[in-house]
Short mmCIF file of C-alpha atoms in Angstrom, two decimals:
data_model
loop_
_atom_site.label_atom_id
_atom_site.label_comp_id
_atom_site.label_asym_id
_atom_site.label_seq_id
_atom_site.Cartn_x
_atom_site.Cartn_y
_atom_site.Cartn_z
CA UNK A 15 20.16 15.07 25.35
CA UNK A 16 17.95 11.98 24.97
CA UNK A 17 18.42 9.49 22.16
CA UNK A 18 15.17 10.63 20.53
CA UNK A 19 16.19 14.29 20.65
CA UNK A 20 19.63 13.49 19.25
CA UNK A 21 18.10 11.47 16.42
CA UNK A 22 15.67 14.26 15.53
CA UNK A 23 18.50 16.79 15.63
CA UNK A 24 20.60 14.73 13.22
CA UNK A 25 17.65 14.17 10.87
CA UNK A 26 16.51 17.80 10.98
CA UNK A 27 18.37 19.01 7.83
CA UNK A 28 17.01 16.19 5.67
CA UNK A 29 13.54 16.56 7.13
CA UNK A 30 13.53 20.31 6.49
CA UNK A 31 14.61 19.93 2.87
CA UNK A 32 12.33 17.02 1.99
CA UNK A 33 9.44 18.35 4.08
CA UNK A 34 9.83 21.82 2.63
CA UNK A 35 9.73 20.57 -0.94
CA UNK A 36 6.77 18.31 -0.19
CA UNK A 37 4.75 20.97 1.63
CA UNK A 38 5.51 23.60 -1.01
CA UNK A 39 4.37 21.27 -3.79
CA UNK A 40 1.27 20.31 -1.83
CA UNK A 41 0.41 23.96 -1.18
CA UNK A 42 0.87 24.84 -4.86
CA UNK A 43 -1.31 21.93 -5.92
CA UNK A 44 -3.97 22.91 -3.38
CA UNK A 45 -4.05 26.52 -4.63
CA UNK A 46 -4.33 25.43 -8.25
CA UNK A 47 -7.02 22.89 -7.41
CA UNK A 48 -9.18 25.89 -6.48
CA UNK A 49 -8.92 27.06 -10.07
CA UNK A 50 -6.21 29.68 -9.60
CA UNK A 51 -4.05 29.46 -12.75
CA UNK A 52 -3.20 33.00 -13.90
CA UNK A 53 -1.19 31.65 -16.84
CA UNK A 54 -4.39 30.55 -18.56
CA UNK A 55 -6.58 33.35 -17.27
CA UNK A 56 -8.06 31.63 -14.20
CA UNK A 57 -7.69 34.12 -11.34
CA UNK A 58 -10.84 33.63 -9.26
CA UNK A 59 -10.50 30.75 -6.75
CA UNK A 60 -13.58 28.53 -6.62
CA UNK A 61 -14.63 25.07 -5.52
CA UNK A 62 -15.82 24.26 -9.03
CA UNK A 63 -13.16 21.62 -9.64
CA UNK A 64 -14.08 19.76 -6.45
CA UNK A 65 -17.79 19.94 -7.27
CA UNK A 66 -17.15 18.62 -10.77
CA UNK A 67 -14.92 15.82 -9.53
CA UNK A 68 -17.08 14.67 -6.62
CA UNK A 69 -20.20 14.52 -8.79
CA UNK A 70 -18.52 12.77 -11.73
CA UNK A 71 -19.60 9.09 -12.00
CA UNK A 72 -16.24 8.18 -13.56
CA UNK A 73 -14.41 9.63 -10.56
CA UNK A 74 -16.65 7.79 -8.10
CA UNK A 75 -16.11 4.47 -9.91
CA UNK A 76 -12.36 5.09 -9.93
CA UNK A 77 -12.45 5.96 -6.23
CA UNK A 78 -14.32 2.74 -5.44
CA UNK A 79 -11.88 0.67 -7.50
CA UNK A 80 -8.87 2.29 -5.84
CA UNK A 81 -10.29 1.69 -2.36
CA UNK A 82 -10.91 -1.94 -3.30
CA UNK A 83 -7.31 -2.35 -4.54
CA UNK A 84 -5.82 -0.76 -1.42
CA UNK A 85 -8.04 -2.58 1.07
CA UNK A 86 -7.82 -6.00 -0.58
CA UNK A 87 -4.06 -5.91 -1.14
CA UNK A 88 -3.40 -4.61 2.36
CA UNK A 89 -5.61 -7.20 4.07
CA UNK A 90 -4.18 -10.14 2.10
CA UNK A 91 -0.59 -8.96 2.52
CA UNK A 92 -1.08 -8.43 6.26
CA UNK A 93 -2.52 -11.91 6.80
CA UNK A 94 0.20 -13.64 4.78
CA UNK A 95 2.93 -11.56 6.44
CA UNK A 96 1.61 -12.39 9.90
CA UNK A 97 1.59 -16.11 9.14
CA UNK A 98 5.04 -15.95 7.59
CA UNK A 99 6.47 -14.00 10.54
CA UNK A 100 5.05 -16.51 13.02
CA UNK A 101 6.64 -19.31 11.02
CA UNK A 102 10.01 -17.62 10.46
CA UNK A 103 10.48 -16.84 14.14
CA UNK A 104 10.75 -20.57 14.76
CA UNK A 105 14.07 -22.42 14.61
CA UNK A 106 14.21 -25.01 11.84
CA UNK A 107 16.74 -26.31 9.29
CA UNK A 108 17.08 -23.86 6.42
CA UNK A 109 15.60 -20.92 8.34
CA UNK A 110 18.38 -18.56 7.21
CA UNK A 111 17.73 -19.41 3.56
CA UNK A 112 13.98 -19.08 4.01
CA UNK A 113 14.42 -15.67 5.63
CA UNK A 114 16.71 -14.58 2.80
CA UNK A 115 14.21 -15.66 0.14
CA UNK A 116 11.36 -14.05 2.09
CA UNK A 117 12.96 -10.61 2.01
CA UNK A 118 14.63 -10.92 -1.40
CA UNK A 119 12.00 -9.04 -3.38
CA UNK A 120 12.30 -5.97 -1.17
CA UNK A 121 15.12 -4.94 -3.50
CA UNK A 122 13.03 -5.47 -6.63
CA UNK A 123 11.14 -2.42 -7.95
CA UNK A 124 7.36 -2.59 -8.15
CA UNK A 125 7.46 -2.11 -11.90
CA UNK A 126 9.61 -5.24 -12.33
CA UNK A 127 7.10 -7.24 -10.29
CA UNK A 128 4.27 -5.85 -12.42
CA UNK A 129 6.01 -6.96 -15.60
CA UNK A 130 6.48 -10.41 -14.05
CA UNK A 131 2.77 -10.61 -13.23
CA UNK A 132 1.99 -9.52 -16.78
CA UNK A 133 4.16 -12.25 -18.32
CA UNK A 134 2.86 -14.93 -15.96
CA UNK A 135 -0.86 -14.23 -15.50
CA UNK A 136 -2.06 -12.47 -18.65
CA UNK A 137 -4.12 -14.40 -21.19
CA UNK A 138 -1.04 -14.58 -23.41
CA UNK A 139 1.32 -15.30 -20.52
CA UNK A 140 3.20 -18.35 -19.36
CA UNK A 141 0.43 -19.87 -17.23
CA UNK A 142 -2.14 -19.49 -20.03
CA UNK A 143 0.21 -21.15 -22.49
CA UNK A 144 0.97 -23.93 -20.00
CA UNK A 145 -2.73 -24.53 -19.38
CA UNK A 146 -3.30 -24.68 -23.13
CA UNK A 147 -0.37 -27.06 -23.64
CA UNK A 148 -1.73 -29.42 -20.97
CA UNK A 149 -5.24 -29.22 -22.53
CA UNK A 150 -6.78 -27.60 -19.46
CA UNK A 151 -8.19 -24.86 -21.70
CA UNK A 152 -9.00 -24.82 -25.41
CA UNK A 153 -7.10 -21.65 -26.24
CA UNK A 154 -4.93 -19.28 -24.18
CA UNK A 155 -7.75 -16.74 -24.43
CA UNK A 156 -9.88 -19.06 -22.25
CA UNK A 157 -7.50 -18.43 -19.33
CA UNK A 158 -9.18 -16.33 -16.60
CA UNK A 159 -8.62 -12.60 -17.06
CA UNK A 160 -6.29 -11.76 -14.16
CA UNK A 161 -4.65 -8.75 -15.83
CA UNK A 162 -6.47 -5.73 -17.30
CA UNK A 163 -9.57 -7.04 -15.52
CA UNK A 164 -12.27 -4.93 -13.81
CA UNK A 165 -11.47 -6.46 -10.41
CA UNK A 166 -7.80 -5.45 -10.58
CA UNK A 167 -6.59 -8.92 -9.61
CA UNK A 168 -3.21 -8.44 -11.28
CA UNK A 169 -2.66 -5.15 -9.46
CA UNK A 170 -3.58 -6.73 -6.12
CA UNK A 171 -1.25 -9.70 -6.77
CA UNK A 172 1.63 -7.32 -7.44
CA UNK A 173 1.05 -5.33 -4.26
CA UNK A 174 0.68 -8.47 -2.17
CA UNK A 175 3.90 -9.96 -3.61
CA UNK A 176 5.78 -6.76 -2.87
CA UNK A 177 4.34 -5.76 0.51
CA UNK A 178 4.29 -9.13 2.32
CA UNK A 179 8.03 -9.01 3.18
CA UNK A 180 7.74 -5.33 4.17
CA UNK A 181 5.06 -6.06 6.76
CA UNK A 182 6.63 -9.39 7.73
CA UNK A 183 10.04 -7.92 8.56
CA UNK A 184 8.42 -5.25 10.72
CA UNK A 185 6.58 -7.99 12.62
CA UNK A 186 9.75 -10.07 12.98
CA UNK A 187 11.60 -7.07 14.38
CA UNK A 188 8.77 -6.47 16.83
CA UNK A 189 8.87 -10.13 17.91
CA UNK A 190 12.57 -9.83 18.65
CA UNK A 191 11.85 -6.79 20.80
CA UNK A 192 9.07 -8.57 22.68
CA UNK A 193 11.11 -11.70 23.29
CA UNK A 194 9.74 -15.01 24.58
CA UNK A 195 9.25 -14.12 28.24
CA UNK A 196 5.56 -13.19 27.99
CA UNK A 197 4.66 -16.43 26.25
CA UNK A 198 6.80 -18.42 28.68
CA UNK A 199 4.90 -16.93 31.62
CA UNK A 200 1.59 -17.78 29.96
CA UNK A 201 2.77 -21.35 29.29
CA UNK A 202 3.88 -21.70 32.91
CA UNK A 203 0.31 -20.84 33.96
CA UNK A 204 -1.17 -23.58 31.80
CA UNK A 205 -1.76 -21.87 28.47
CA UNK A 206 -1.17 -23.90 25.34
CA UNK A 207 1.18 -22.66 22.61
CA UNK A 208 -1.78 -21.54 20.51
CA UNK A 209 -3.40 -19.73 23.43
CA UNK A 210 -0.14 -17.93 24.22
CA UNK A 211 0.16 -16.76 20.64
CA UNK A 212 -3.50 -15.73 20.40
CA UNK A 213 -3.90 -13.98 23.74
CA UNK A 214 -0.37 -12.71 24.41
CA UNK A 215 1.71 -12.37 21.24
CA UNK A 216 -0.92 -11.18 18.77
CA UNK A 217 -2.16 -8.26 20.93
CA UNK A 218 1.45 -7.16 21.39
CA UNK A 219 2.03 -7.36 17.64
CA UNK A 220 -1.17 -5.55 16.69
CA UNK A 221 0.16 -1.95 16.85
CA UNK A 222 3.04 -2.84 14.54
CA UNK A 223 0.73 -4.76 12.21
CA UNK A 224 -1.73 -1.88 12.04
CA UNK A 225 1.02 0.67 11.45
CA UNK A 226 2.66 -1.33 8.67
CA UNK A 227 -0.74 -2.03 7.09
CA UNK A 228 -1.60 1.68 7.14
CA UNK A 229 1.60 2.51 5.28
CA UNK A 230 0.85 -0.24 2.77
CA UNK A 231 -2.69 1.07 2.27
CA UNK A 232 -1.51 4.65 1.77
CA UNK A 233 1.08 3.55 -0.77
CA UNK A 234 -1.19 1.26 -2.78
CA UNK A 235 -3.96 3.87 -2.74
CA UNK A 236 -1.75 6.58 -4.22
CA UNK A 237 0.61 4.61 -6.48
CA UNK A 238 0.42 5.20 -10.22
CA UNK A 239 2.76 2.87 -12.10
CA UNK A 240 1.20 -0.52 -11.27
CA UNK A 241 -2.42 0.46 -12.10
CA UNK A 242 -1.17 2.19 -15.25
CA UNK A 243 0.56 -0.99 -16.44
CA UNK A 244 -1.89 -3.67 -15.27
CA UNK A 245 -5.20 -1.84 -14.89
CA UNK A 246 -8.26 -2.08 -17.10
CA UNK A 247 -9.11 0.73 -19.49
CA UNK A 248 -12.29 1.42 -17.50
CA UNK A 249 -12.69 2.13 -14.73
CA UNK A 250 -9.20 3.41 -14.13
CA UNK A 251 -7.52 3.60 -10.76
CA UNK A 252 -7.75 7.08 -9.29
CA UNK A 253 -4.03 8.01 -9.64
CA UNK A 254 -4.16 7.01 -13.33
CA UNK A 255 -7.32 9.06 -13.88
CA UNK A 256 -5.72 12.07 -12.15
CA UNK A 257 -2.53 11.80 -14.20
CA UNK A 258 -4.42 11.52 -17.49
CA UNK A 259 -6.50 14.54 -16.58
CA UNK A 260 -3.38 16.49 -15.58
CA UNK A 261 -1.65 15.74 -18.91
CA UNK A 262 -4.73 16.60 -20.98
CA UNK A 263 -4.06 19.16 -23.70
CA UNK A 264 -6.98 21.18 -22.34
CA UNK A 265 -5.31 23.13 -19.53
CA UNK A 266 -8.66 24.12 -18.06
CA UNK A 267 -9.04 20.52 -16.84
CA UNK A 268 -5.92 20.83 -14.69
CA UNK A 269 -7.75 22.09 -11.57
CA UNK A 270 -9.88 18.93 -11.64
CA UNK A 271 -6.76 16.76 -11.92
CA UNK A 272 -5.22 18.54 -8.95
CA UNK A 273 -8.47 18.21 -7.02
CA UNK A 274 -8.25 14.44 -7.55
CA UNK A 275 -4.65 14.48 -6.35
CA UNK A 276 -5.66 16.41 -3.22
CA UNK A 277 -8.42 13.87 -2.54
CA UNK A 278 -5.88 11.04 -2.84
CA UNK A 279 -3.48 12.80 -0.48
CA UNK A 280 -6.28 13.61 1.97
CA UNK A 281 -7.54 10.03 2.17
CA UNK A 282 -4.02 8.73 2.75
CA UNK A 283 -3.35 11.40 5.38
CA UNK A 284 -6.61 10.65 7.20
CA UNK A 285 -5.80 6.94 7.28
CA UNK A 286 -2.33 7.58 8.71
CA UNK A 287 -3.68 10.12 11.21
CA UNK A 288 -6.28 7.64 12.50
CA UNK A 289 -3.64 4.94 12.93
CA UNK A 290 -1.19 7.33 14.61
CA UNK A 291 -3.91 8.56 16.98
CA UNK A 292 -4.89 4.98 17.84
CA UNK A 293 -1.31 3.97 18.52
CA UNK A 294 -0.71 7.07 20.65
CA UNK A 295 -3.73 6.22 22.80
CA UNK A 296 -2.53 2.62 23.05
CA UNK A 297 0.94 3.72 24.15
CA UNK A 298 -0.53 6.10 26.73
CA UNK A 299 -2.75 3.31 28.10
CA UNK A 300 0.26 0.97 28.35
CA UNK A 301 2.13 3.54 30.40
#
């Protein structure tokens, strides 16, 4: 029995339980998104909820905002993580401490980070008060709106703060697997350090970077708590809009809420499927 087969065999019970619960919930949500809710008299499946959602300007604005949050936070986090990983792979005094501090906030929940962003960057937060005390602004209200703003800057800052060490540690682990031999060979043939990193190391890191970024995108696209705490009242991030629709006292709006949830899940699944397909083709080409 190969190591992969043994690992899958050991994980099978947990995968079956978690996967079964997930797939059952997804199937139930999909059925109800078609308007099948016998408890409230809806027994004829239709695509009405999807038509209503996909033609609703509020939904389209929320979709655009959510895509912006996920893309911006993922791109910024990936770039910072790549730079940090390249730096932390070097040997220098205090590297162990730097590595510890780099991964420290992996243990901190997202909601705690969001509260920190709220206290620091809101117009009544610490930075606004400090700017007012040093006469950089007339009143704290003159501080730039970085929280509850239409560009979701506070939300993006939270995701970047949280996801940089996640991506960075994946890249550091990949660097350890690659080793220094490839770069050493390139240097022995006249390549500079920068050329070795650009033409040898970065292409080898790219599959791991893309995979970690895809997971970050899928999470930030579907997460609810951070946009609910730091987001503007309009437009709302798509998970917040879906949740508010789902908890509406009018139960006839529930199919539309579930249709939004299915759209969120579908976009995340498509992103992960594209990345997985790309990495599979890359692995096949390497063989």
